[in-house]
Each structure stands twice: as structure tokens, then as C-alpha cells.
Tab-separated table of C-alpha atoms in Angstrom:
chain	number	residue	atom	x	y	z
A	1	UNK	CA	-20.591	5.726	24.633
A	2	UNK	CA	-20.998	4.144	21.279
A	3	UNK	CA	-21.749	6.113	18.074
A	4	UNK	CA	-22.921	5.773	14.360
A	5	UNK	CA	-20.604	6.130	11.142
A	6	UNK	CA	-21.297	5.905	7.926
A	7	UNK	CA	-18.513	2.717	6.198
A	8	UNK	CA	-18.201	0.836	3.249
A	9	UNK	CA	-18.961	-2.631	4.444
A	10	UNK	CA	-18.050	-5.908	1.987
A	11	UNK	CA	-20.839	-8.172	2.809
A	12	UNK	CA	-19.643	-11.177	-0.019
A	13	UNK	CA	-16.701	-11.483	-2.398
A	14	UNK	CA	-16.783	-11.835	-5.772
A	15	UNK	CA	-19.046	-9.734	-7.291
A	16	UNK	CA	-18.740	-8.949	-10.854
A	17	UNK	CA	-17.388	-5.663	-12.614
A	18	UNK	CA	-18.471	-2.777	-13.115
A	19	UNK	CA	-18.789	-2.703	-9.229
A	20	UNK	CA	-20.843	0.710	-10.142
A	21	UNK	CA	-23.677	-1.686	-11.195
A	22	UNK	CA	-22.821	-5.049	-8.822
A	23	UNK	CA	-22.037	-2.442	-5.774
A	24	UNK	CA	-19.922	-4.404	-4.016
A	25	UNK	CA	-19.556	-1.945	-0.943
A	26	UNK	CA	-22.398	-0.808	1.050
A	27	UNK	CA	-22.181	2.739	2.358
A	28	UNK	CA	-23.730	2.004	5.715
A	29	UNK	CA	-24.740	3.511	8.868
A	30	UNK	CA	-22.893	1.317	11.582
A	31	UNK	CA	-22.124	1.887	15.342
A	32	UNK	CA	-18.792	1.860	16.591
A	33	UNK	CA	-17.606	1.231	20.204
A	34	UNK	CA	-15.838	3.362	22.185
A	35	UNK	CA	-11.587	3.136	21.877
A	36	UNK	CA	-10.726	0.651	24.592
A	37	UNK	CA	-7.208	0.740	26.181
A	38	UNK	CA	-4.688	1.540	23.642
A	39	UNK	CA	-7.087	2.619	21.143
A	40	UNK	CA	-7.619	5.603	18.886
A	41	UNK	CA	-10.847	7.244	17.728
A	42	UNK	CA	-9.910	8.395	14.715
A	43	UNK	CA	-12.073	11.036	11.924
A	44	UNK	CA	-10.401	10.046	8.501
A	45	UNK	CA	-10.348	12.340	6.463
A	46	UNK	CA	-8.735	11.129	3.378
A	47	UNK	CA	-8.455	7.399	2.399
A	48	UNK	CA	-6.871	5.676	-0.822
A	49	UNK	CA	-8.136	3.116	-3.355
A	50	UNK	CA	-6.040	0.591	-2.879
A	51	UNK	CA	-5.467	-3.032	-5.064
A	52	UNK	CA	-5.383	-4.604	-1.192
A	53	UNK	CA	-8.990	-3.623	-1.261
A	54	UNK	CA	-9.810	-4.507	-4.455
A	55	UNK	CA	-7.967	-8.011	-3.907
A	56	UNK	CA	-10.593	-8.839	-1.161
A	57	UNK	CA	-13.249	-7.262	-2.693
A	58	UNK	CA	-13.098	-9.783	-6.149
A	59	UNK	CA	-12.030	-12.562	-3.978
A	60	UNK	CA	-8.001	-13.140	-4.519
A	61	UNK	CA	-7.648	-12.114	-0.681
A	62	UNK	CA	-10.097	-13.603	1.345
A	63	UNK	CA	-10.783	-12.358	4.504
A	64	UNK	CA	-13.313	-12.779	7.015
A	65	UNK	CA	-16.782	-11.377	6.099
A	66	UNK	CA	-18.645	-8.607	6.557
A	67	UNK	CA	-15.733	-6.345	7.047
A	68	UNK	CA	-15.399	-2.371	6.586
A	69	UNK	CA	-12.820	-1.765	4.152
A	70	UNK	CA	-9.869	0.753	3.681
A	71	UNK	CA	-6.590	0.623	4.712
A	72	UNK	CA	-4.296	3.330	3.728
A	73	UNK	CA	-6.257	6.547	5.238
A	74	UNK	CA	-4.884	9.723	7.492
A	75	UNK	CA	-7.288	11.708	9.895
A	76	UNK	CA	-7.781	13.555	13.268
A	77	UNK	CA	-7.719	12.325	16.893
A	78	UNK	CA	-11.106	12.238	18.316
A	79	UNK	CA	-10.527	10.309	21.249
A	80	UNK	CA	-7.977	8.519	23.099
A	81	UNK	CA	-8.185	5.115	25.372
A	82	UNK	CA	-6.595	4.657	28.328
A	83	UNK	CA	-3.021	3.852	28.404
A	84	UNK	CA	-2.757	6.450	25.327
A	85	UNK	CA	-0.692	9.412	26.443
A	86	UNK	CA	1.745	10.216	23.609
A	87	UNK	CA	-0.936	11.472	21.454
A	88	UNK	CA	-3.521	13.870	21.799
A	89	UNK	CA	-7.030	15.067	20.381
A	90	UNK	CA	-6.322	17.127	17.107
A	91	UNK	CA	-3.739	15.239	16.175
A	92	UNK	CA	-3.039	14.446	12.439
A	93	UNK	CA	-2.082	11.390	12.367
A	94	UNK	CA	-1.525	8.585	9.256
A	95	UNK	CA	-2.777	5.028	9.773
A	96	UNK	CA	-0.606	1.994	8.704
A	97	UNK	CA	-2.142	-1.511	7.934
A	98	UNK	CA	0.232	-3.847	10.095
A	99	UNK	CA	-0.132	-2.894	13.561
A	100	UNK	CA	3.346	-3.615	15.656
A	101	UNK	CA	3.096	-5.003	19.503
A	102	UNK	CA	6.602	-4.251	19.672
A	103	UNK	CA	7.399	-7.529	21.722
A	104	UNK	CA	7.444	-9.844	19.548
A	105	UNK	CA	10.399	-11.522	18.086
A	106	UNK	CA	9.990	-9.894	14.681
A	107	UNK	CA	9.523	-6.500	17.093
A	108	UNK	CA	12.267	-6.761	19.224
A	109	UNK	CA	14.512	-7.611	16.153
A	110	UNK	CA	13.415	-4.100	14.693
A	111	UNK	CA	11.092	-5.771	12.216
A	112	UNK	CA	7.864	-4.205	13.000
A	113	UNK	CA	6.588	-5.329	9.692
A	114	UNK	CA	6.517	-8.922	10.510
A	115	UNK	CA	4.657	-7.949	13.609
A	116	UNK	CA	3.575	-12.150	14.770
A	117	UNK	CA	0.240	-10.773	17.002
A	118	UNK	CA	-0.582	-8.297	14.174
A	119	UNK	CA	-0.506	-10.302	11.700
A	120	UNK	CA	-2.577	-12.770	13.574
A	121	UNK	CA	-5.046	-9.796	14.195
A	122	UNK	CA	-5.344	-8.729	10.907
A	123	UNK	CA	-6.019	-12.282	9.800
A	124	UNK	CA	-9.474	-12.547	12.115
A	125	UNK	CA	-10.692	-9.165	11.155
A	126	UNK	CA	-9.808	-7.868	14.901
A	127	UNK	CA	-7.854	-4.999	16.431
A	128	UNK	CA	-4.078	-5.726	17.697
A	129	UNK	CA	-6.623	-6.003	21.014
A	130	UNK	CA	-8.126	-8.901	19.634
A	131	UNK	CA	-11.238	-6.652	20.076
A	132	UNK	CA	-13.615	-5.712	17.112
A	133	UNK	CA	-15.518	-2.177	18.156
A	134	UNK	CA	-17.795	-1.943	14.793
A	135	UNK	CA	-21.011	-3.715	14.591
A	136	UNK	CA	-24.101	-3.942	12.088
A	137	UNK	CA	-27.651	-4.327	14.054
A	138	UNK	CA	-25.883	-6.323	16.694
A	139	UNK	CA	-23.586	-8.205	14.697
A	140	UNK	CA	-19.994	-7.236	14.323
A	141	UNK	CA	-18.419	-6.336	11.199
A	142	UNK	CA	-14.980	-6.941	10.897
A	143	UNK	CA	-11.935	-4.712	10.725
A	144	UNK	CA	-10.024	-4.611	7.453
A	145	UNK	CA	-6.132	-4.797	8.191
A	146	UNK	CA	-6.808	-2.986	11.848
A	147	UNK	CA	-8.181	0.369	9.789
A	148	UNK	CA	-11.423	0.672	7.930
A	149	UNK	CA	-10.680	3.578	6.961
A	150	UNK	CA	-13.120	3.760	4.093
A	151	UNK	CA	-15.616	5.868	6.922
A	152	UNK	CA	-16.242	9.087	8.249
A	153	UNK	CA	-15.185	7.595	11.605
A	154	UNK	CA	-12.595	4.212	13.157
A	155	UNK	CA	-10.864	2.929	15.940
A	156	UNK	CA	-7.734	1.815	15.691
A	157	UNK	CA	-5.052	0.268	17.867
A	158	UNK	CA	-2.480	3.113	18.501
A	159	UNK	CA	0.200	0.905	17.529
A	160	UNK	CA	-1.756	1.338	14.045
A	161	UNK	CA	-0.366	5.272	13.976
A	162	UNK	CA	2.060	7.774	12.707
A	163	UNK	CA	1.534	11.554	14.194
A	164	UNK	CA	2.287	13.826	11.471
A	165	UNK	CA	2.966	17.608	11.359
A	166	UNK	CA	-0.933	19.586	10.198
A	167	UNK	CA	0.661	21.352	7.268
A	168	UNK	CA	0.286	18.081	5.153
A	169	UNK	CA	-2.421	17.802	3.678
A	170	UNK	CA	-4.901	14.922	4.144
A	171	UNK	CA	-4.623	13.943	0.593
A	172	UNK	CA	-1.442	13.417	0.490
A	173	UNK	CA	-0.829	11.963	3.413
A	174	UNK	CA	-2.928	9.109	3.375
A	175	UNK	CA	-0.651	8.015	0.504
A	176	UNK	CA	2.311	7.338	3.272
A	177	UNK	CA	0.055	4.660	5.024
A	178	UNK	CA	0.819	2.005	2.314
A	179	UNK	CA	1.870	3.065	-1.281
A	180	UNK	CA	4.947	4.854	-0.624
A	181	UNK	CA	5.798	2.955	2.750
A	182	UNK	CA	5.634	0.083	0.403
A	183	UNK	CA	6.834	1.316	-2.723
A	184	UNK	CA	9.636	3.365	-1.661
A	185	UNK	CA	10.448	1.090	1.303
A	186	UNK	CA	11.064	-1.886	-0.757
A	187	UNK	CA	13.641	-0.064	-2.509
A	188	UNK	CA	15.108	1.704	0.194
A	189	UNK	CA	15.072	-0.547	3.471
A	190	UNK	CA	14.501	-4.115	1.744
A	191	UNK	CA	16.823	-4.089	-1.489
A	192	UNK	CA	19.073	-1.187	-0.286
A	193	UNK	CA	19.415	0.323	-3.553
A	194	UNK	CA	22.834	2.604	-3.611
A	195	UNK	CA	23.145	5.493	-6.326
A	196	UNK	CA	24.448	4.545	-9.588
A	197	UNK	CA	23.110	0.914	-9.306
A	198	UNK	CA	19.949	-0.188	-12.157
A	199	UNK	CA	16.473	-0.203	-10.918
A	200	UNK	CA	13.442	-1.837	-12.997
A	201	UNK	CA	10.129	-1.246	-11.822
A	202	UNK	CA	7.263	-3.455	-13.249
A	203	UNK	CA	3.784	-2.436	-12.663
A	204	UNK	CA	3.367	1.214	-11.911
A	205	UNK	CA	0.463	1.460	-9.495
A	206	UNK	CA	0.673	3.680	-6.540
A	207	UNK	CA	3.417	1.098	-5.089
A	208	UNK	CA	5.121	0.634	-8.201
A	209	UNK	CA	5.269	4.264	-9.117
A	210	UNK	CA	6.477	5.070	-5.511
A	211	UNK	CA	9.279	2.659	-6.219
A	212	UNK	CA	10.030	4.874	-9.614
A	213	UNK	CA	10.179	7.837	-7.022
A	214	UNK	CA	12.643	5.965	-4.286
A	215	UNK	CA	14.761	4.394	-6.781
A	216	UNK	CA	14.835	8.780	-8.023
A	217	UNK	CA	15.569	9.509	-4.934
A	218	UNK	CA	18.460	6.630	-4.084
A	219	UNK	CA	20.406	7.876	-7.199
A	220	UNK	CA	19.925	5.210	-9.084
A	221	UNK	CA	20.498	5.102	-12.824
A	222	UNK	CA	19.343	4.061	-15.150
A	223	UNK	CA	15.544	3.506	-13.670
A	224	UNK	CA	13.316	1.450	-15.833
A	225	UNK	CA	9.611	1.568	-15.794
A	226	UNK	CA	7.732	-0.801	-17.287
A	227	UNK	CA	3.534	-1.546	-17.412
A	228	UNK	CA	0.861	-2.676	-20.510
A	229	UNK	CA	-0.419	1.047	-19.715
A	230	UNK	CA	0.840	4.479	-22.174
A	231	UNK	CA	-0.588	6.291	-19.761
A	232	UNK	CA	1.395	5.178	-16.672
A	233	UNK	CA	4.142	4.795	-18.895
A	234	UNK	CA	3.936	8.551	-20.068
A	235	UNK	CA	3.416	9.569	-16.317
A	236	UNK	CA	7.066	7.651	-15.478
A	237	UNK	CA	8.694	9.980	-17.613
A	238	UNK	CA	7.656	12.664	-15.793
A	239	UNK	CA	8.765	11.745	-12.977
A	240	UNK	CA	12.437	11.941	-14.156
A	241	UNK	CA	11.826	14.292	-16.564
A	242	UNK	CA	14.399	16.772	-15.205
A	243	UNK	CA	17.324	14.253	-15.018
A	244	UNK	CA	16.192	11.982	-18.009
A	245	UNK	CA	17.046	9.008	-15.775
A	246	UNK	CA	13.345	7.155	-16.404
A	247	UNK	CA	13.293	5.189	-19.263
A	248	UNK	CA	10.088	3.089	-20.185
A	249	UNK	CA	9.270	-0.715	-21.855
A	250	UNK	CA	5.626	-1.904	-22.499
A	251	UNK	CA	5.459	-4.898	-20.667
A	252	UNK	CA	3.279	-6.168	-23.851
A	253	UNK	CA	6.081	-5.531	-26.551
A	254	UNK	CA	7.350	-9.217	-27.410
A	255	UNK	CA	10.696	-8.605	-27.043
A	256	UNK	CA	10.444	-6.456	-23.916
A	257	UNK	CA	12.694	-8.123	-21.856
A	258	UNK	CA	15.567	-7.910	-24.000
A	259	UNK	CA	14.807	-3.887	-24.584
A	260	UNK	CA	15.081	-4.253	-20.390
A	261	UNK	CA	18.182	-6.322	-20.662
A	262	UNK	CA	19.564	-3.902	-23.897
A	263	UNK	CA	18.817	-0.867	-21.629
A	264	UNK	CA	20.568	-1.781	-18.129
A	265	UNK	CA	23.566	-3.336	-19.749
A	266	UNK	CA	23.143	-7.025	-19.189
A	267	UNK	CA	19.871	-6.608	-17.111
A	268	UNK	CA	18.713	-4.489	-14.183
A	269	UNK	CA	21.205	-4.670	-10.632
A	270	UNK	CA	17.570	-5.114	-9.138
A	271	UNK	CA	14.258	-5.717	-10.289
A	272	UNK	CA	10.738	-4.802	-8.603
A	273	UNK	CA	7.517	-6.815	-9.344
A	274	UNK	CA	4.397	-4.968	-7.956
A	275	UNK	CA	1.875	-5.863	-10.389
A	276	UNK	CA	1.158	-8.639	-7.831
A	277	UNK	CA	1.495	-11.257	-11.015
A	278	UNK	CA	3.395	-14.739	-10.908
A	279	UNK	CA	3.863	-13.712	-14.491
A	280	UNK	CA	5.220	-10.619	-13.768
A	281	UNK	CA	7.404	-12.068	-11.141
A	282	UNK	CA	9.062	-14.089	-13.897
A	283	UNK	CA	9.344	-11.296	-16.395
A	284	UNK	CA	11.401	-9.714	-13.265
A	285	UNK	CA	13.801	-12.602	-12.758
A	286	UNK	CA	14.248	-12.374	-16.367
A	287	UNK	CA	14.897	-9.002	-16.515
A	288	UNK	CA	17.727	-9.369	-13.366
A	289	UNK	CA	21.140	-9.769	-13.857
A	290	UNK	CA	23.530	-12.227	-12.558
A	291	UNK	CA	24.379	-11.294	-9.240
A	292	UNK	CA	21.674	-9.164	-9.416
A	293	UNK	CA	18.195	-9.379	-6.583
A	294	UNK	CA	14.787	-9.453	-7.427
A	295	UNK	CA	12.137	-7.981	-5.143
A	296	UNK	CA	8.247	-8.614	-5.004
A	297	UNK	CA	5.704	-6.411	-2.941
A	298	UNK	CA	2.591	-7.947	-5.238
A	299	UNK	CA	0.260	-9.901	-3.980
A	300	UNK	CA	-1.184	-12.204	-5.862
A	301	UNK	CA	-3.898	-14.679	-5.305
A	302	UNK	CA	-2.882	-17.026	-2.700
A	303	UNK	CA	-2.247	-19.742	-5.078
A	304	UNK	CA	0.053	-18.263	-7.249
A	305	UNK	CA	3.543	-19.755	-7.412
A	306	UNK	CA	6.768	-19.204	-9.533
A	307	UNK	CA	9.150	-22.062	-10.954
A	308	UNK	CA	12.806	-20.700	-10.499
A	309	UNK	CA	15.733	-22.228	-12.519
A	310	UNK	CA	17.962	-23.139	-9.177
A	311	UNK	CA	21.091	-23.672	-11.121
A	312	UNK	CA	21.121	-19.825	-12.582
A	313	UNK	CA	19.896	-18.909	-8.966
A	314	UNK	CA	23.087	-20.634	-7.482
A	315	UNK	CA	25.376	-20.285	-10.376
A	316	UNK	CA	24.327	-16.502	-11.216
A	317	UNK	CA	23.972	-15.904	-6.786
A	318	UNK	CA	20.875	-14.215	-7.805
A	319	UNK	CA	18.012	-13.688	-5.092
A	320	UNK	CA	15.153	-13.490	-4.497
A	321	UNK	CA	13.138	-11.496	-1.895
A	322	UNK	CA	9.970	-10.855	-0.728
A	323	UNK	CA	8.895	-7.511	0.525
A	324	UNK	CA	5.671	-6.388	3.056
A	325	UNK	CA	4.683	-2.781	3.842
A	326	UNK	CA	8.411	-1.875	2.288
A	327	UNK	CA	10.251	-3.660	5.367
A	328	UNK	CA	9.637	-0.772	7.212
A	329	UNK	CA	9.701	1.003	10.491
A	330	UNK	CA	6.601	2.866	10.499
A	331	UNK	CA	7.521	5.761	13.157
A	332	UNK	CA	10.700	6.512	11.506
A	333	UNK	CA	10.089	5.824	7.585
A	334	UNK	CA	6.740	7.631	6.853
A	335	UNK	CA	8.608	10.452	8.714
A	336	UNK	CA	11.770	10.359	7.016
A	337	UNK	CA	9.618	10.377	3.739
A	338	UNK	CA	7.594	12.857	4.796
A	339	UNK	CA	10.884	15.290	4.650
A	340	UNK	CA	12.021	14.092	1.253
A	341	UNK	CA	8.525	14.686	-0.177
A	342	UNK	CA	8.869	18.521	1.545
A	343	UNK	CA	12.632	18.835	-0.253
A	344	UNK	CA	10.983	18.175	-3.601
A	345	UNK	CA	13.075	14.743	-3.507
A	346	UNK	CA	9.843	12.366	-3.305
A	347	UNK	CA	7.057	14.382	-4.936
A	348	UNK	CA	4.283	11.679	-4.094
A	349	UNK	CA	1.955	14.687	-4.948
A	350	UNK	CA	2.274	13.479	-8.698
A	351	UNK	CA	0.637	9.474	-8.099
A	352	UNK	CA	-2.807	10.855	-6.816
A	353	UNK	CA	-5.396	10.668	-10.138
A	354	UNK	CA	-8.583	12.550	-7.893
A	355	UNK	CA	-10.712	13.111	-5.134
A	356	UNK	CA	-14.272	11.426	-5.118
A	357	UNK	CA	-16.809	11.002	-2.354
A	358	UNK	CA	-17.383	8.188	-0.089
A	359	UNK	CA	-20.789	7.362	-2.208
A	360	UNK	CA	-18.383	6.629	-5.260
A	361	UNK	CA	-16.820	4.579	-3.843
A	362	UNK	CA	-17.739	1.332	-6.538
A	363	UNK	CA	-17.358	3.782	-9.269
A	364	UNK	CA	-13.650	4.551	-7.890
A	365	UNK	CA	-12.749	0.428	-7.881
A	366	UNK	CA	-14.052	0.097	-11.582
A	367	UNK	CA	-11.502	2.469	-12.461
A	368	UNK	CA	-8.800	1.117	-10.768
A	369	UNK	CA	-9.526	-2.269	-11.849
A	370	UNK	CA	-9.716	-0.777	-15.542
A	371	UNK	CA	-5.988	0.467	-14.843
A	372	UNK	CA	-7.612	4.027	-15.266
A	373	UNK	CA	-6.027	5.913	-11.938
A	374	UNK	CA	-3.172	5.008	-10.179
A	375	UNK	CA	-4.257	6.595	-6.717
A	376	UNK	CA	-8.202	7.704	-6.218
A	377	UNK	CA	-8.778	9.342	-2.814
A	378	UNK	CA	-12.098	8.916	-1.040
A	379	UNK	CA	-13.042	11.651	1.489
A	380	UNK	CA	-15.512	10.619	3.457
């Protein structure tokens, strides 16, 4: 039997900051389907403000309209499809935004994050099913990255879930979904960072401040954060406050690339854009030694593109990667993070900047797009 929710539906990109005044997101009553086979009724109970969202809400991601936004959320198990028999009702559970079929190539290679039919889904707004299950007076309303987790209530496809122990709370665990899968990933699983090696991190978001944390946590040294914010800055140096190992650059000084270079000997053994800037792609490469690898998780506008010197990229064997959802295995990583967070070795605690209600919700995306917070939680 269907039933009603209450979601923050996108009806048209675009709008115009403050999103308080242009309220981009309309906090809705919708109805929502029943799971079908291999589907999840999920209650969220936390969900975080995201730049993904923001990126489709002002346009640079477009996506298939109306859609229900949120994707990096954790809640309870409501109800289970058929075919669903490893979890059960109570559950806590984390979502992640890439659902993984596990047969395709990608899959069966062990790279879930490259998932071929998820990505597909994701694309039309449906879930790994190909089904959508929420609808607006008859008309359905897309799903945003197999979640919509910005609602009291959502079905999901259970290959869009992570079962988690109860004794974390909802808060914090939402943040495993997508800023510190990606962040910490990234450095972790895609550049496979090794202690004593250089990290610099440019743009210290949720992901980018994750990647401050995993970088901590890898042993590397020196780490090097770097934004156009004092605050974020000033919150990086907390983070290694106990080792001293966190040094900071305004990415707005003139010469800050050279303070970069000056402060990793030569330039960082890897560099992390996740501003999601083709400028601050560049300022990466520039701030990457020879030999050295440069990673992006940022997503910019689908446009964007970055000129590359291919003579210092052959004659320096520098590279170049890309990085999505932190290359990650979602069953084993948000665990295995999970535990480091618990030993004090990941304290993801320190990225979350407050709790608002689901009726703030445009309020909450002014302030991230003012660089304000780094990671707002809605509870619905």
C-alpha cells in the first residue's frame, strides 16, 4: 500500500540566491510506492547538505526534473521487498548514491563505483530497478542519485545500503554516505597515499576536509590544506593540531603555489582538487611534483575542461586521475571507516557545522553556497 511523505522536490533549476527568498525546494506532501523486489523502505533520519545537491539545484548538474533531492542520508528499515533477506526492519542502515548491480563489468572487476546499470539509473532519475516509486498528484517525481533522502520517508534499491551498528549516531553517520566515502576514499583506495608521503588538499568542504582527515590517518606528512576561507582554514589546523602535521595556504594569496611548492619540498607527492573548479584543478597540477599524481573528486559544470602541458606530463611521469564516490567498495569502506572514526583516528565528528529542520532546508543551501558550513544536517 502506498503512503504520503513529506520531500524536498526541485521543480526547475536555476533559481537565484538567497534560495531562502527564490525557495528552490518545495517541502511537499508526496506518495511513495511500496518497495518492490529488492527494495528498501527506508525512515531517514539524518541527511547532509551536499554541493551534489546544490550543483543540480543552480543548474551545473542537470538532471531530470521534478526530482526529490538528497543523497548522502542514514535511517531505519521500515520495510523490506521481496528478495531482501540480509536485512531486517530496525535496521540502521547508511545510504550511498551509486547503487552497484554487482554484475557488471566494473562489478565483477571489484569496482562497484563504476557500477554501468547504476550509473545509467541514476542518470534517468530511476531506481537500480529502473522503477521510480515517488509521485506528485499522479505524476512521478524523480529519484535523485537512487536516494532522496531529503524526506521523512524513501525507497531505495538495497544495493543502495550499508547496515551499520545503532550506537552511531544518525548525524554522523549520514556523513559516511558520500563526504568521507569520497573524501577519505580518494586518498586511501584511489591515490594510495603511504605514510610519510606529501598530501595537498584544495577546497575543504565536507570531501575535502575528509581528505585532510584520511591523508591524518595514512601518515602522511606534511598535509597541506588550502581554501579562500580563514575559517576552514583555521578548522584544518585543528584537525592536526595534536601532531602539527596540517599546515594551511589561502588559495587567494598570489604566490600561493610557491608557499605549496616551498612547504612540500619541491611540491606535494599528491595533490587533491575538490573544490570541483577547472581552476582549481590547475592550481593542483601546479602544486604536484614531478613524479608526483594529481587527484580530482570535484565536479564541475559539465563543460569545464583543463589544458595539460603533455611534455611535463610525460617528461615529469606525472598523472592524472579522476576519482568518484572515493573508488570505493561501499560494504567494506564505510565499515572500515566507521572503526577508525570509533579509534579516534578519523574524527568525522569535527566537519558537521549543525542540525536544522527539513523546512530550512533553502536557508541551509544559502549557507553552503556562501562557504558558511562545511556539513549542515537536515533531520527530517
Amino acid at each position: 500500500m502506498s503512503i504520503t511523505t513529506r520531500a524536498a522536490v526541485l521543480s526547475a533549476m536555476g533559481a537565484a540566491p538567497p534560495y531562502a527568498d527564490s525557495r528552490p525546494l518545495s517541502v511537499e506532501t508526496v506518495t511513495l510506492d511500496p518497495p518492490g523486489p529488492g527494495e528498501v523502505l527506508v525512515a531517514i533520519r539524518a541527511a547532509g547538505l551536499c554541493h551534489s545537491d546544490l550543483s543540480v539545484i543552480n543548474g551545473d548538474r542537470p538532471r531530470p526534473l521534478p526530482m526529490a533531492l538528497g543523497h548522502e542520508a542514514a535511517g531505519v528499515v521500515e520495510a523490506l521487498g521481496d528478495s531482501v533477506t540480509d536485512l531486517a526492519v530496525g535496521d540502521h542502515v547508511v545510504m550511498v548514491f551509486m547503487p552497484s548491480c554487482g554484475h557488471c563489468d566494473p562489478c565483477a572487476g571489484g569496482r562497484p563505483a563504476l557500477c554501468e546499470p547504476g550509473a545509467a539509473a541514476n542518470g534517468k532519475g530511476e531506481l537500480l530497478s529502473g522503477a521510480r516509486r515517488l509521485f506528485r498528484e499522479g505524476e512521478p517525481v524523480n529519484h535523485h542519485l537512487g536516494c532522496s533522502a531529503f524526506a521523512e520517508r524513501a525507497v531505495v534499491s538495497r544495493r543502495s545500503l550499508v547496515k551499520i551498528d545503532p550506537d552511531l549516531s544518525f548525524e554522523e553517520a549520514a556523513l559516511f554516505g558520500c563526504a568521507v566515502l569520497t573524501g577519505v576514499g580518494a586518498v586511501v583506495n584511489t591515490a594510495g597515499v603511504k605514510a610519510g608521503q606529501s598530501v595537498v588538499v584544495i577546497g575543504l568542504g565536507g570531501v575535502g576536509l575528509s581528505s585532510v582527515l584520511g591523508a591524518l590517518a595514512s601518515g602522511a606528512s606534511p598535509v597541506v590544506a588550502v581554501d579562500l576561507s580563514e575559517d576552514k582554514l583555521a578548522l584544518a589546523r585543528t584537525l592536526g593540531a595534536t601532531s602539527g602535521l596540517v599546515q594551511t595556504v589561502n588559495g587567494a594569496d598570489p604566490d600561493a603555489v610557491d608557499q605549496v611548492r616551498a612547504l612540500t619540498n619541491g611540491g606535494a607527492d599528491f595533490a587533491f582538487e575538490m573544490a570541483g573548479s577547472a581552476r582549481a584543478l590547475d592550481t593542483a597540477w601546479k602544486m604536484t611534483r614531478r613524479g608526483g599524481t594529481t587527484v580530482t573528486a570535484g565536479l564541475p559544470p559539465p563543460e569545464a575542461a583543463l589544458a595539460v602541458n603533455i611534455v611535463s606530463l610525460v617528461g615529469e611521469e606525472r598523472t592524472l586521475k579522476g576519482s568518484y564516490i572515493g573508488t570505493c567498495v561501499p560494504s567494506r569502506d564505510i565499515l572500515r571507516y566507521v572503526a577508525l572514526y570509533r579509534q579516534g583516528r578519523l574524527p568525522v565528528d569535527r566537519l558537521m557545522s549543525g542540525v536544522i529542520p527539513l523546512d530550512d532546508i533553502n536557508a541551509g543551501f544559502d549557507r553552503l553556497h556562501a562557504g558558511e558550513v562545511v556539513r549542515l544536517v537536515v533531520r527530517p
